[in-house]
Every structure is written in C-alpha cells, then in structure tokens.
Amino acid sequence: MPHPMATTDPVAYLRATAPFAALPRELFEEAVKDVEVIFEPAGKQLARVGGAPLEHLWVIRKGAVRLERDGQTLQVLEEGETFGYTSLVTGEATLDVAVEEDLVAYRLPGAAFRALLADAAFAGHFAVGLAERLRASLEQSPVATFRADVSGAVEQLVKRPPVWVDEGATVRDAARAMREAGISSVLVRGAPAGIVTDRDFRNRVLADDLGPATPLAQIVSRPLRTVAAGTPIYEAWRTLLDAGVHHLPVVRDDDVVGVVTAGDLLKHSASGPVAVLRSVERLPSRESLPGYARKVAEMVSVLLGGGLDARTISGFVARLNDALLHRILRWAEADLGAAPVPWAWLAFGSEGRMEQTLLTDQDNALVYADEGEPSRAWFAALAERANGDLVAAGFPECPGGYMAKRWHGPLSEWTRRFRSWIDAPAPQALLEASIFFDFRRVAGTLALDPLDAALEEAAARPVFLRFLAKAALDFRPPPMLLLRLKGGSSVVDLKAHGISPIVFLARCYGLEAGVRARGTLERIDAAQRAGKVDEEVAARVTEAYRYLIELRLRLQLRRMAASEPVTNAVALSELSALERTRLKDALRAVKNWQDAGTFHFKTEF
C-alpha cells in the first residue's frame, strides 16, 4: 500500500544504514534498483513458523515488528533494523513475524539480497548463527579517530642486525661493542645463547663492585626470551610486560634478525602500554599517583582504535595495574619496615579475572602466613596505605567494603572462610562472597594452595553450586518487550543486565568443571570442553560477552572524551540501528544461557 513516506528517498536512507553503507557503490546501486516502499498495519501477521518464508529483506523506516517463537517474544525491531534474512538464507520460516505498530518499510527482493552476500562484510551482518553475527559486528565496528598500527609485525621495528660477542668475552669487551654500535644490548654466543644489557652493567656489575675484566658468563641472561618476526606488535608488548624485560630478540627461521627494545615500542605509540609502564616505573613518590587513571584511559582508547579487542586490552590494563600495585606496596614496606612473615595481596572481581578496562572500584584483600597473627597491626597498616594510594591513583573505594584494610588476616582464617562458604552455603552469604572466588595473587610470595584446594573441592558440592547459581541468576536481562525506542527509550545497564549475568554463571560452571581459570571466557571454554555447556550455547554467550564489554568500553570512552559521567547505562536511542539489534541479540543469548543454567544446576528445586 502507498504511504506518505513513499516520497522519502529509500535509496538514500538505505545507503546511510548499516550494512548497506559500506557496500561498494556498483554493487549497492545494482541491488537497490527494485527496492519497494511498503505499509502494513498493526496486527498484520507477516510470517508464521512452518509457513511460507519471507521473500524479501525488510528494512524498517517507521513502526515496529515483533519476532516470536512458541508464543514468546524474542525481539521487537524498530527504525533502521532489518528482518527477513533468515528466511532468505534458509528458505524456511523459523519465526512468527507480526507488525507491532503501523509499519513503513523498504523491501529488497530476495534475488537482490543474495547478490549482496558476495560482499563478505555484508554477509557477516546477516549470518544465520547468532554467534557469527555478533562476531562479525565486532569486526566491522568503527574505531577511534587515532589508529596506531599495533597489529603490524614486530619485525618492522627492527633497525639493525644484532651484535654478537663470544661466550668467553669480558664485561669490557661487551661494553665496547655496545658503545661502537650505539646500542644498549649484545647477544652472547653459547648453548643456549644469552643477552647482556646496559641494565645488567648497572645492576650486576657496578652494584656488586665487579670490574671490567669480569667474565660475561657471570652476568649473562639465558635463555633468550624471543619473539617471532611476524608477531603482532601488541603481542610483543605483552611478552615484554609479562617477562619484565626491556629487550626482545626478533627471530625469523631460527635466526635472530635484530633486537627490539622497550624504547622502540615506546616510540611506536606514546600512549601504548610500554609508555604507561615506563611512567609507572619512574613514579618518584605517592604524590605522583594522580593522573594514572587518565593515562590508562588514553592507552585503552589508542589500543581500541588500533583494532585490539577489549579482552586483549584488559590484559594489558591488568598487567599495568599489577606493576602500579607493586610500586605502591614497596612504598608501604619502606614506611613500615620489612614484612614479619610472607604475605599475598589478592585482587577480586574484574581485576582478579584480568577483565578490567577503565579503572573501577577496588576489590582486594591481604593474606599472610599464620605466624604473622601477632603482627596483625603491621598488615593492617600495609593495607591502609595501599588502599589509600590506589584511591589517589584513580581506583575508588569499594562501596561494599571489599578492600584489604577490612579484609586481611592469616591464611588459616581465609581457608576456614572459604570452606564455610562451600560446606554450608547460604544464598545471601554467597551473593556477597562470590567475588572472592575470582581471587588472583597480584603481589607477595605466600603460597595459596589451601585456597585453591578449597575451590577445587567445590566441584563435588552440588548444593553449594546450586546456591551459587541461584544467586548468580538473580541478575537478568530486561524482558525483550521492554527494549524499545518508543517513549523515553529503554535504558539498559550493560553490566547488570548483560555482563554480570554471564560472569556470575561462568563462575559456577568453572568451579563445577574444577578449573583454576579465573577468566570468564576461559571458564566457559573449560565447561564446554568438560561437557557441562552445549557447544552452540557456549559460542553464543562467548560472542555476547565480547560484544557487551566492547560496546560498554566504546560508550564509556565516548563519554569520557565529552567530559560526561562514565556509567554502565545506555539508552537505546544512543545506539545505531546495528548496535541496537546486536545488543538485543546479545541479551537474548544471555537469557538462553541462564535458562540452560537454571536447568543444569536445578535452581528451581
């Protein structure tokens, strides 16, 4: 039926709508020759499961369409969103499709749609599998205006061939070779080969009063920590941060072709993790802590703009936060004197899982050897100083009080606490204590085997797992019918409605599978491999998690750049049509994941 909006140029509208906007001009122009403008009244049934499939791709211009299966609303689609592609790809009607509000749509014939599938990006947008659609949408997401080439091969940073010295050389020989070549390291022949750097001269020669005749073998570092020539630059960053070194030999076909330094990586991106690490290493005192959060946010923005996914970025953030904490704890020990007994600083929550991007509330604790009970005051003072310095660096205090200045005690006390939660679970206690099950030792030398053993025993405690899952399932996505642009626009809390439900249930599955992994996706993968989670469900929730954390990160950086409050909430009206559709897809995957978890852990019994 004709409609007043038929006068609006449908071709121009489609060209401005994802995924048509990215199509090659010739392909797009050929496909839209036969586009139609269609009006359908509210209540009209467009398709039924098992009936005739839709024969067009529909792009909504105005109004709304409801997708259902077995009488349950899966999604309500609105302006800019599409439907009909599943019928076109599979040749079957797999959903009931009804007009929710008077509909004006642009309709593309099936033949034209199938021709457009020759474009890989366009095809990814319309993948039948939900996991594939979410994955494709991340690959196509727009990036920040500044784009560092962090995915390029590290070999491009190599400036010159390496300089080698014989194994029998002296410190003087190595120093002269470095001076003549204008470099800060030499490689040492031998089995295995090794490396000596200018830092070794300072820390192992001068600091120990050794002379220039000292054999190089006395200070050489072996074996070499290398990276392959084709390694992405961001992976070289990760290797450097993990190893705590400043020089990385680059290897091609078993031959060292050069040495990349921390300085080389630093120059490649002044806002990269190496630069932030260098600034952390050079912090002269706690008075220099303010501004750290901003440095991390700038680094995150650069890495996201460089094409790195949010999970990789969060790994860099965790490593930098760990380095900062080590410095803060050294300052505290300098104030208080040497620790009376071994201890361990624990991180919980997103920091424990190494999933933090922008800095959030503190979740930490302090554990020490039982012999340190008489020195409880020393550890209380350590925790007080460290928590205060973290606040100064940009980590707010935890509103729930999960901080070391409150949660500190001997290992046996912590072991009893863990075992009480597992052996005699109570719903409210587990809701409050569940973040402790993500613990990760960040600093200190105290072995935490008793705590690991307690968690491993959880796999044999079905009552505990049921209570833990029941508490996890209290966090749910909003009903699909409420996710609307109409009126004031729905507001979704990306953390409470999407990310946390995945994290909390993954924790249950990970404990049941008996794995020590703390990361959410590692837990899901382990549970799937152990046969606890269906492979397709695991794939869908994995991509939903990746999509949600990246969408949240992009929105938070956007708000930070605009000097707006950074929150987890987003109104649907803030999102593009593609982002709205994929958000609904992700939340539907979360709901299905929770439905499966309810049955698996028998939480209704």
mmCIF file of N, CA, C and O in Angstrom, residues 368-453:
data_model
loop_
_atom_site.group_PDB
_atom_site.id
_atom_site.type_symbol
_atom_site.label_atom_id
_atom_site.label_comp_id
_atom_site.label_asym_id
_atom_site.label_seq_id
_atom_site.Cartn_x
_atom_site.Cartn_y
_atom_site.Cartn_z
ATOM 1 N N TYR A 368 48.229 -13.385 54.998
ATOM 2 C CA TYR A 368 49.615 -13.583 55.447
ATOM 3 C C TYR A 368 49.736 -14.903 56.185
ATOM 4 O O TYR A 368 48.741 -15.524 56.594
ATOM 5 N N ALA A 369 50.988 -15.361 56.335
ATOM 6 C CA ALA A 369 51.250 -16.638 56.997
ATOM 7 C C ALA A 369 50.724 -16.610 58.430
ATOM 8 O O ALA A 369 50.706 -15.561 59.082
ATOM 9 N N ASP A 370 50.304 -17.751 58.927
ATOM 10 C CA ASP A 370 49.689 -17.831 60.256
ATOM 11 C C ASP A 370 50.608 -17.302 61.357
ATOM 12 O O ASP A 370 50.137 -16.744 62.357
ATOM 13 N N GLU A 371 51.926 -17.448 61.156
ATOM 14 C CA GLU A 371 52.863 -16.978 62.179
ATOM 15 C C GLU A 371 52.815 -15.463 62.333
ATOM 16 O O GLU A 371 53.369 -14.893 63.282
ATOM 17 N N GLY A 372 52.179 -14.787 61.393
ATOM 18 C CA GLY A 372 52.106 -13.333 61.452
ATOM 19 C C GLY A 372 50.923 -12.813 62.256
ATOM 20 O O GLY A 372 50.734 -11.588 62.338
ATOM 21 N N GLU A 373 50.134 -13.688 62.862
ATOM 22 C CA GLU A 373 48.975 -13.245 63.647
ATOM 23 C C GLU A 373 49.339 -12.188 64.694
ATOM 24 O O GLU A 373 48.626 -11.180 64.828
ATOM 25 N N PRO A 374 50.444 -12.334 65.423
ATOM 26 C CA PRO A 374 50.803 -11.283 66.396
ATOM 27 C C PRO A 374 51.134 -9.932 65.737
ATOM 28 O O PRO A 374 51.159 -8.908 66.423
ATOM 29 N N SER A 375 51.407 -9.953 64.431
ATOM 30 C CA SER A 375 51.757 -8.720 63.716
ATOM 31 C C SER A 375 50.592 -8.205 62.878
ATOM 32 O O SER A 375 50.793 -7.509 61.879
ATOM 33 N N ARG A 376 49.377 -8.505 63.289
ATOM 34 C CA ARG A 376 48.202 -8.098 62.528
ATOM 35 C C ARG A 376 48.194 -6.584 62.287
ATOM 36 O O ARG A 376 47.777 -6.112 61.229
ATOM 37 N N ALA A 377 48.660 -5.820 63.261
ATOM 38 C CA ALA A 377 48.660 -4.362 63.126
ATOM 39 C C ALA A 377 49.561 -3.916 61.972
ATOM 40 O O ALA A 377 49.252 -2.933 61.284
ATOM 41 N N TRP A 378 50.668 -4.640 61.755
ATOM 42 C CA TRP A 378 51.571 -4.283 60.648
ATOM 43 C C TRP A 378 50.853 -4.448 59.315
ATOM 44 O O TRP A 378 50.927 -3.584 58.437
ATOM 45 N N PHE A 379 50.144 -5.558 59.171
ATOM 46 C CA PHE A 379 49.449 -5.815 57.916
ATOM 47 C C PHE A 379 48.250 -4.883 57.743
ATOM 48 O O PHE A 379 47.918 -4.485 56.619
ATOM 49 N N ALA A 380 47.604 -4.514 58.838
ATOM 50 C CA ALA A 380 46.510 -3.540 58.751
ATOM 51 C C ALA A 380 47.041 -2.201 58.237
ATOM 52 O O ALA A 380 46.393 -1.530 57.410
ATOM 53 N N ALA A 381 48.228 -1.821 58.704
ATOM 54 C CA ALA A 381 48.828 -0.560 58.252
ATOM 55 C C ALA A 381 49.231 -0.648 56.789
ATOM 56 O O ALA A 381 49.073 0.316 56.023
ATOM 57 N N LEU A 382 49.767 -1.809 56.373
ATOM 58 C CA LEU A 382 50.122 -2.006 54.966
ATOM 59 C C LEU A 382 48.889 -1.844 54.082
ATOM 60 O O LEU A 382 48.918 -1.143 53.060
ATOM 61 N N ALA A 383 47.799 -2.488 54.477
ATOM 62 C CA ALA A 383 46.559 -2.429 53.699
ATOM 63 C C ALA A 383 46.020 -1.007 53.647
ATOM 64 O O ALA A 383 45.567 -0.538 52.591
ATOM 65 N N GLU A 384 46.047 -0.304 54.757
ATOM 66 C CA GLU A 384 45.529 1.067 54.823
ATOM 67 C C GLU A 384 46.304 1.967 53.860
ATOM 68 O O GLU A 384 45.708 2.762 53.118
ATOM 69 N N ARG A 385 47.624 1.854 53.865
ATOM 70 C CA ARG A 385 48.428 2.680 52.974
ATOM 71 C C ARG A 385 48.159 2.333 51.509
ATOM 72 O O ARG A 385 47.989 3.220 50.665
ATOM 73 N N ALA A 386 48.134 1.030 51.197
ATOM 74 C CA ALA A 386 47.953 0.621 49.805
ATOM 75 C C ALA A 386 46.573 1.020 49.282
ATOM 76 O O ALA A 386 46.455 1.533 48.160
ATOM 77 N N ASN A 387 45.537 0.797 50.069
ATOM 78 C CA ASN A 387 44.193 1.186 49.631
ATOM 79 C C ASN A 387 44.104 2.692 49.408
ATOM 80 O O ASN A 387 43.485 3.154 48.438
ATOM 81 N N GLY A 388 44.731 3.464 50.272
ATOM 82 C CA GLY A 388 44.718 4.914 50.106
ATOM 83 C C GLY A 388 45.454 5.364 48.864
ATOM 84 O O GLY A 388 44.992 6.262 48.143
ATOM 85 N N ASP A 389 46.598 4.738 48.580
ATOM 86 C CA ASP A 389 47.351 5.105 47.384
ATOM 87 C C ASP A 389 46.606 4.707 46.111
ATOM 88 O O ASP A 389 46.680 5.407 45.092
ATOM 89 N N LEU A 390 45.893 3.589 46.154
ATOM 90 C CA LEU A 390 45.101 3.188 44.988
ATOM 91 C C LEU A 390 43.979 4.186 44.720
ATOM 92 O O LEU A 390 43.662 4.484 43.566
ATOM 93 N N VAL A 391 43.387 4.716 45.769
ATOM 94 C CA VAL A 391 42.371 5.759 45.597
ATOM 95 C C VAL A 391 42.993 6.976 44.908
ATOM 96 O O VAL A 391 42.426 7.552 43.974
ATOM 97 N N ALA A 392 44.182 7.351 45.355
ATOM 98 C CA ALA A 392 44.862 8.509 44.756
ATOM 99 C C ALA A 392 45.168 8.271 43.276
ATOM 100 O O ALA A 392 45.165 9.196 42.473
ATOM 101 N N ALA A 393 45.405 6.994 42.910
ATOM 102 C CA ALA A 393 45.731 6.665 41.521
ATOM 103 C C ALA A 393 44.496 6.597 40.637
ATOM 104 O O ALA A 393 44.618 6.524 39.410
ATOM 105 N N GLY A 394 43.310 6.600 41.246
ATOM 106 C CA GLY A 394 42.093 6.579 40.443
ATOM 107 C C GLY A 394 41.200 5.381 40.638
ATOM 108 O O GLY A 394 40.200 5.234 39.929
ATOM 109 N N PHE A 395 41.521 4.493 41.599
ATOM 110 C CA PHE A 395 40.672 3.358 41.922
ATOM 111 C C PHE A 395 39.775 3.738 43.098
ATOM 112 O O PHE A 395 40.246 3.791 44.236
ATOM 113 N N PRO A 396 38.481 4.000 42.884
ATOM 114 C CA PRO A 396 37.607 4.393 44.001
ATOM 115 C C PRO A 396 37.503 3.284 45.051
ATOM 116 O O PRO A 396 37.729 2.107 44.755
ATOM 117 N N GLU A 397 37.152 3.669 46.262
ATOM 118 C CA GLU A 397 36.904 2.668 47.300
ATOM 119 C C GLU A 397 35.689 1.833 46.923
ATOM 120 O O GLU A 397 34.751 2.320 46.296
ATOM 121 N N CYS A 398 35.712 0.578 47.313
ATOM 122 C CA CYS A 398 34.595 -0.317 47.032
ATOM 123 C C CYS A 398 33.412 0.053 47.925
ATOM 124 O O CYS A 398 33.564 0.078 49.159
ATOM 125 N N PRO A 399 32.243 0.340 47.350
ATOM 126 C CA PRO A 399 31.078 0.686 48.176
ATOM 127 C C PRO A 399 30.699 -0.423 49.152
ATOM 128 O O PRO A 399 30.182 -0.155 50.231
ATOM 129 N N GLY A 400 30.972 -1.680 48.762
ATOM 130 C CA GLY A 400 30.648 -2.801 49.634
ATOM 131 C C GLY A 400 31.717 -3.105 50.659
ATOM 132 O O GLY A 400 31.563 -4.026 51.473
ATOM 133 N N GLY A 401 32.824 -2.374 50.625
ATOM 134 C CA GLY A 401 33.874 -2.572 51.621
ATOM 135 C C GLY A 401 34.806 -3.730 51.349
ATOM 136 O O GLY A 401 35.543 -4.149 52.248
ATOM 137 N N TYR A 402 34.809 -4.261 50.120
ATOM 138 C CA TYR A 402 35.700 -5.385 49.816
ATOM 139 C C TYR A 402 37.099 -4.864 49.517
ATOM 140 O O TYR A 402 37.570 -4.853 48.373
ATOM 141 N N MET A 403 37.786 -4.470 50.570
ATOM 142 C CA MET A 403 39.126 -3.897 50.447
ATOM 143 C C MET A 403 40.017 -4.456 51.533
ATOM 144 O O MET A 403 39.551 -4.864 52.602
ATOM 145 N N ALA A 404 41.325 -4.473 51.253
ATOM 146 C CA ALA A 404 42.272 -5.125 52.152
ATOM 147 C C ALA A 404 42.276 -4.520 53.550
ATOM 148 O O ALA A 404 42.542 -5.218 54.529
ATOM 149 N N LYS A 405 41.990 -3.229 53.684
ATOM 150 C CA LYS A 405 42.016 -2.631 55.024
ATOM 151 C C LYS A 405 40.929 -3.204 55.922
ATOM 152 O O LYS A 405 40.995 -3.071 57.143
ATOM 153 N N ARG A 406 39.929 -3.844 55.304
ATOM 154 C CA ARG A 406 38.900 -4.536 56.077
ATOM 155 C C ARG A 406 39.084 -6.047 56.002
ATOM 156 O O ARG A 406 38.875 -6.751 56.993
ATOM 157 N N TRP A 407 39.463 -6.536 54.827
ATOM 158 C CA TRP A 407 39.599 -7.972 54.611
ATOM 159 C C TRP A 407 41.080 -8.350 54.630
ATOM 160 O O TRP A 407 41.723 -8.435 53.593
ATOM 161 N N HIS A 408 41.628 -8.555 55.822
ATOM 162 C CA HIS A 408 43.006 -9.029 55.949
ATOM 163 C C HIS A 408 43.064 -9.998 57.116
ATOM 164 O O HIS A 408 42.335 -9.859 58.105
ATOM 165 N N GLY A 409 43.923 -11.006 56.986
ATOM 166 C CA GLY A 409 44.028 -11.998 58.046
ATOM 167 C C GLY A 409 44.940 -13.132 57.648
ATOM 168 O O GLY A 409 45.397 -13.223 56.493
ATOM 169 N N PRO A 410 45.229 -14.031 58.589
ATOM 170 C CA PRO A 410 46.126 -15.156 58.315
ATOM 171 C C PRO A 410 45.499 -16.164 57.353
ATOM 172 O O PRO A 410 44.272 -16.226 57.194
ATOM 173 N N LEU A 411 46.332 -16.971 56.725
ATOM 174 C CA LEU A 411 45.878 -17.914 55.709
ATOM 175 C C LEU A 411 44.859 -18.896 56.266
ATOM 176 O O LEU A 411 43.880 -19.229 55.594
ATOM 177 N N SER A 412 45.073 -19.392 57.468
ATOM 178 C CA SER A 412 44.132 -20.361 58.044
ATOM 179 C C SER A 412 42.745 -19.744 58.211
ATOM 180 O O SER A 412 41.722 -20.424 58.026
ATOM 181 N N GLU A 413 42.702 -18.483 58.561
ATOM 182 C CA GLU A 413 41.421 -17.783 58.694
ATOM 183 C C GLU A 413 40.706 -17.707 57.348
ATOM 184 O O GLU A 413 39.484 -17.933 57.245
ATOM 185 N N TRP A 414 41.456 -17.393 56.300
ATOM 186 C CA TRP A 414 40.881 -17.327 54.960
ATOM 187 C C TRP A 414 40.430 -18.707 54.492
ATOM 188 O O TRP A 414 39.381 -18.844 53.845
ATOM 189 N N THR A 415 41.209 -19.735 54.818
ATOM 190 C CA THR A 415 40.844 -21.098 54.411
ATOM 191 C C THR A 415 39.536 -21.519 55.071
ATOM 192 O O THR A 415 38.655 -22.106 54.432
ATOM 193 N N ARG A 416 39.382 -21.219 56.368
ATOM 194 C CA ARG A 416 38.129 -21.552 57.070
ATOM 195 C C ARG A 416 36.961 -20.800 56.437
ATOM 196 O O ARG A 416 35.856 -21.343 56.294
ATOM 197 N N ARG A 417 37.209 -19.557 56.063
ATOM 198 C CA ARG A 417 36.138 -18.744 55.472
ATOM 199 C C ARG A 417 35.690 -19.362 54.142
ATOM 200 O O ARG A 417 34.481 -19.511 53.896
ATOM 201 N N PHE A 418 36.658 -19.734 53.298
ATOM 202 C CA PHE A 418 36.306 -20.345 52.020
ATOM 203 C C PHE A 418 35.538 -21.651 52.230
ATOM 204 O O PHE A 418 34.534 -21.920 51.566
ATOM 205 N N ARG A 419 36.017 -22.470 53.155
ATOM 206 C CA ARG A 419 35.374 -23.770 53.381
ATOM 207 C C ARG A 419 33.975 -23.615 53.969
ATOM 208 O O ARG A 419 33.073 -24.412 53.675
ATOM 209 N N SER A 420 33.766 -22.598 54.772
ATOM 210 C CA SER A 420 32.423 -22.390 55.339
ATOM 211 C C SER A 420 31.437 -22.009 54.231
ATOM 212 O O SER A 420 30.276 -22.445 54.249
ATOM 213 N N TRP A 421 31.890 -21.202 53.272
ATOM 214 C CA TRP A 421 31.023 -20.839 52.158
ATOM 215 C C TRP A 421 30.665 -22.064 51.323
ATOM 216 O O TRP A 421 29.538 -22.197 50.843
ATOM 217 N N ILE A 422 31.620 -22.966 51.149
ATOM 218 C CA ILE A 422 31.414 -24.129 50.279
ATOM 219 C C ILE A 422 30.670 -25.253 50.994
ATOM 220 O O ILE A 422 29.776 -25.881 50.426
ATOM 221 N N ASP A 423 31.009 -25.503 52.274
ATOM 222 C CA ASP A 423 30.415 -26.625 53.004
ATOM 223 C C ASP A 423 29.038 -26.310 53.572
ATOM 224 O O ASP A 423 28.200 -27.201 53.728
ATOM 225 N N ALA A 424 28.787 -25.051 53.895
ATOM 226 C CA ALA A 424 27.487 -24.663 54.475
ATOM 227 C C ALA A 424 26.984 -23.410 53.769
ATOM 228 O O ALA A 424 26.915 -22.329 54.363
ATOM 229 N N PRO A 425 26.634 -23.545 52.487
ATOM 230 C CA PRO A 425 26.271 -22.351 51.712
ATOM 231 C C PRO A 425 24.946 -21.748 52.147
ATOM 232 O O PRO A 425 24.004 -22.449 52.494
ATOM 233 N N ALA A 426 24.903 -20.427 52.128
ATOM 234 C CA ALA A 426 23.675 -19.678 52.390
ATOM 235 C C ALA A 426 23.540 -18.660 51.264
ATOM 236 O O ALA A 426 24.521 -18.009 50.892
ATOM 237 N N PRO A 427 22.350 -18.495 50.686
ATOM 238 C CA PRO A 427 22.184 -17.650 49.498
ATOM 239 C C PRO A 427 22.746 -16.244 49.641
ATOM 240 O O PRO A 427 23.501 -15.781 48.792
ATOM 241 N N GLN A 428 22.398 -15.548 50.721
ATOM 242 C CA GLN A 428 22.852 -14.171 50.866
ATOM 243 C C GLN A 428 24.362 -14.101 51.033
ATOM 244 O O GLN A 428 25.032 -13.234 50.466
ATOM 245 N N ALA A 429 24.912 -15.036 51.826
ATOM 246 C CA ALA A 429 26.361 -15.050 52.040
ATOM 247 C C ALA A 429 27.098 -15.297 50.727
ATOM 248 O O ALA A 429 28.130 -14.675 50.450
ATOM 249 N N LEU A 430 26.568 -16.194 49.903
ATOM 250 C CA LEU A 430 27.225 -16.485 48.633
ATOM 251 C C LEU A 430 27.126 -15.308 47.671
ATOM 252 O O LEU A 430 28.051 -15.049 46.905
ATOM 253 N N LEU A 431 26.000 -14.603 47.707
ATOM 254 C CA LEU A 431 25.853 -13.428 46.856
ATOM 255 C C LEU A 431 26.924 -12.400 47.188
ATOM 256 O O LEU A 431 27.506 -11.770 46.310
ATOM 257 N N GLU A 432 27.209 -12.246 48.467
ATOM 258 C CA GLU A 432 28.208 -11.277 48.905
ATOM 259 C C GLU A 432 29.634 -11.788 48.711
ATOM 260 O O GLU A 432 30.551 -11.012 48.471
ATOM 261 N N ALA A 433 29.817 -13.109 48.820
ATOM 262 C CA ALA A 433 31.174 -13.667 48.826
ATOM 263 C C ALA A 433 31.644 -14.138 47.459
ATOM 264 O O ALA A 433 32.819 -14.453 47.298
ATOM 265 N N SER A 434 30.752 -14.178 46.470
ATOM 266 C CA SER A 434 31.101 -14.827 45.210
ATOM 267 C C SER A 434 32.313 -14.202 44.523
ATOM 268 O O SER A 434 33.060 -14.896 43.836
ATOM 269 N N ILE A 435 32.521 -12.882 44.671
ATOM 270 C CA ILE A 435 33.673 -12.269 44.001
ATOM 271 C C ILE A 435 34.993 -12.794 44.546
ATOM 272 O O ILE A 435 36.015 -12.746 43.858
ATOM 273 N N PHE A 436 34.993 -13.341 45.787
ATOM 274 C CA PHE A 436 36.233 -13.883 46.335
ATOM 275 C C PHE A 436 36.699 -15.104 45.551
ATOM 276 O O PHE A 436 37.884 -15.443 45.571
ATOM 277 N N PHE A 437 35.775 -15.772 44.866
ATOM 278 C CA PHE A 437 36.139 -16.965 44.108
ATOM 279 C C PHE A 437 36.874 -16.620 42.820
ATOM 280 O O PHE A 437 37.267 -17.513 42.076
ATOM 281 N N ASP A 438 37.052 -15.341 42.545
ATOM 282 C CA ASP A 438 37.844 -14.896 41.398
ATOM 283 C C ASP A 438 39.248 -14.469 41.828
ATOM 284 O O ASP A 438 39.946 -13.799 41.067
ATOM 285 N N PHE A 439 39.666 -14.838 43.027
ATOM 286 C CA PHE A 439 40.906 -14.273 43.565
ATOM 287 C C PHE A 439 42.111 -14.592 42.693
ATOM 288 O O PHE A 439 42.222 -15.649 42.095
ATOM 289 N N ARG A 440 43.010 -13.626 42.648
ATOM 290 C CA ARG A 440 44.281 -13.762 41.928
ATOM 291 C C ARG A 440 45.362 -13.096 42.760
ATOM 292 O O ARG A 440 45.195 -11.961 43.214
ATOM 293 N N ARG A 441 46.449 -13.807 42.991
ATOM 294 C CA ARG A 441 47.563 -13.198 43.727
ATOM 295 C C ARG A 441 48.275 -12.219 42.809
ATOM 296 O O ARG A 441 48.767 -12.588 41.756
ATOM 297 N N VAL A 442 48.344 -10.981 43.242
ATOM 298 C CA VAL A 442 48.967 -9.926 42.449
ATOM 299 C C VAL A 442 50.377 -9.636 42.945
ATOM 300 O O VAL A 442 51.264 -9.297 42.160
ATOM 301 N N ALA A 443 50.595 -9.744 44.241
ATOM 302 C CA ALA A 443 51.909 -9.430 44.821
ATOM 303 C C ALA A 443 52.118 -10.307 46.043
ATOM 304 O O ALA A 443 51.169 -10.837 46.623
ATOM 305 N N GLY A 444 53.371 -10.413 46.449
ATOM 306 C CA GLY A 444 53.698 -11.223 47.615
ATOM 307 C C GLY A 444 54.118 -12.625 47.220
ATOM 308 O O GLY A 444 53.957 -13.048 46.071
ATOM 309 N N THR A 445 54.662 -13.363 48.196
ATOM 310 C CA THR A 445 55.223 -14.691 47.928
ATOM 311 C C THR A 445 54.497 -15.818 48.628
ATOM 312 O O THR A 445 54.828 -16.987 48.443
ATOM 313 N N LEU A 446 53.499 -15.522 49.446
ATOM 314 C CA LEU A 446 52.818 -16.570 50.206
ATOM 315 C C LEU A 446 52.086 -17.526 49.269
ATOM 316 O O LEU A 446 51.302 -17.100 48.408
ATOM 317 N N ALA A 447 52.304 -18.810 49.413
ATOM 318 C CA ALA A 447 51.594 -19.820 48.624
ATOM 319 C C ALA A 447 50.146 -19.915 49.087
ATOM 320 O O ALA A 447 49.863 -19.909 50.295
ATOM 321 N N LEU A 448 49.244 -20.023 48.127
ATOM 322 C CA LEU A 448 47.810 -20.027 48.444
ATOM 323 C C LEU A 448 47.159 -21.366 48.106
ATOM 324 O O LEU A 448 45.961 -21.436 47.805
ATOM 325 N N ASP A 449 47.930 -22.441 48.202
ATOM 326 C CA ASP A 449 47.415 -23.763 47.858
ATOM 327 C C ASP A 449 46.152 -24.141 48.632
ATOM 328 O O ASP A 449 45.245 -24.753 48.060
ATOM 329 N N PRO A 450 46.038 -23.836 49.927
ATOM 330 C CA PRO A 450 44.804 -24.205 50.638
ATOM 331 C C PRO A 450 43.553 -23.555 50.062
ATOM 332 O O PRO A 450 42.482 -24.170 50.051
ATOM 333 N N LEU A 451 43.673 -22.319 49.577
ATOM 334 C CA LEU A 451 42.512 -21.656 48.988
ATOM 335 C C LEU A 451 42.168 -22.280 47.640
ATOM 336 O O LEU A 451 40.990 -22.487 47.321
ATOM 337 N N ASP A 452 43.197 -22.594 46.840
ATOM 338 C CA ASP A 452 42.950 -23.269 45.562
ATOM 339 C C ASP A 452 42.298 -24.637 45.800
ATOM 340 O O ASP A 452 41.367 -25.022 45.085
ATOM 341 N N ALA A 453 42.779 -25.343 46.825
ATOM 342 C CA ALA A 453 42.230 -26.671 47.110
ATOM 343 C C ALA A 453 40.766 -26.576 47.524
ATOM 344 O O ALA A 453 39.945 -27.418 47.144
#
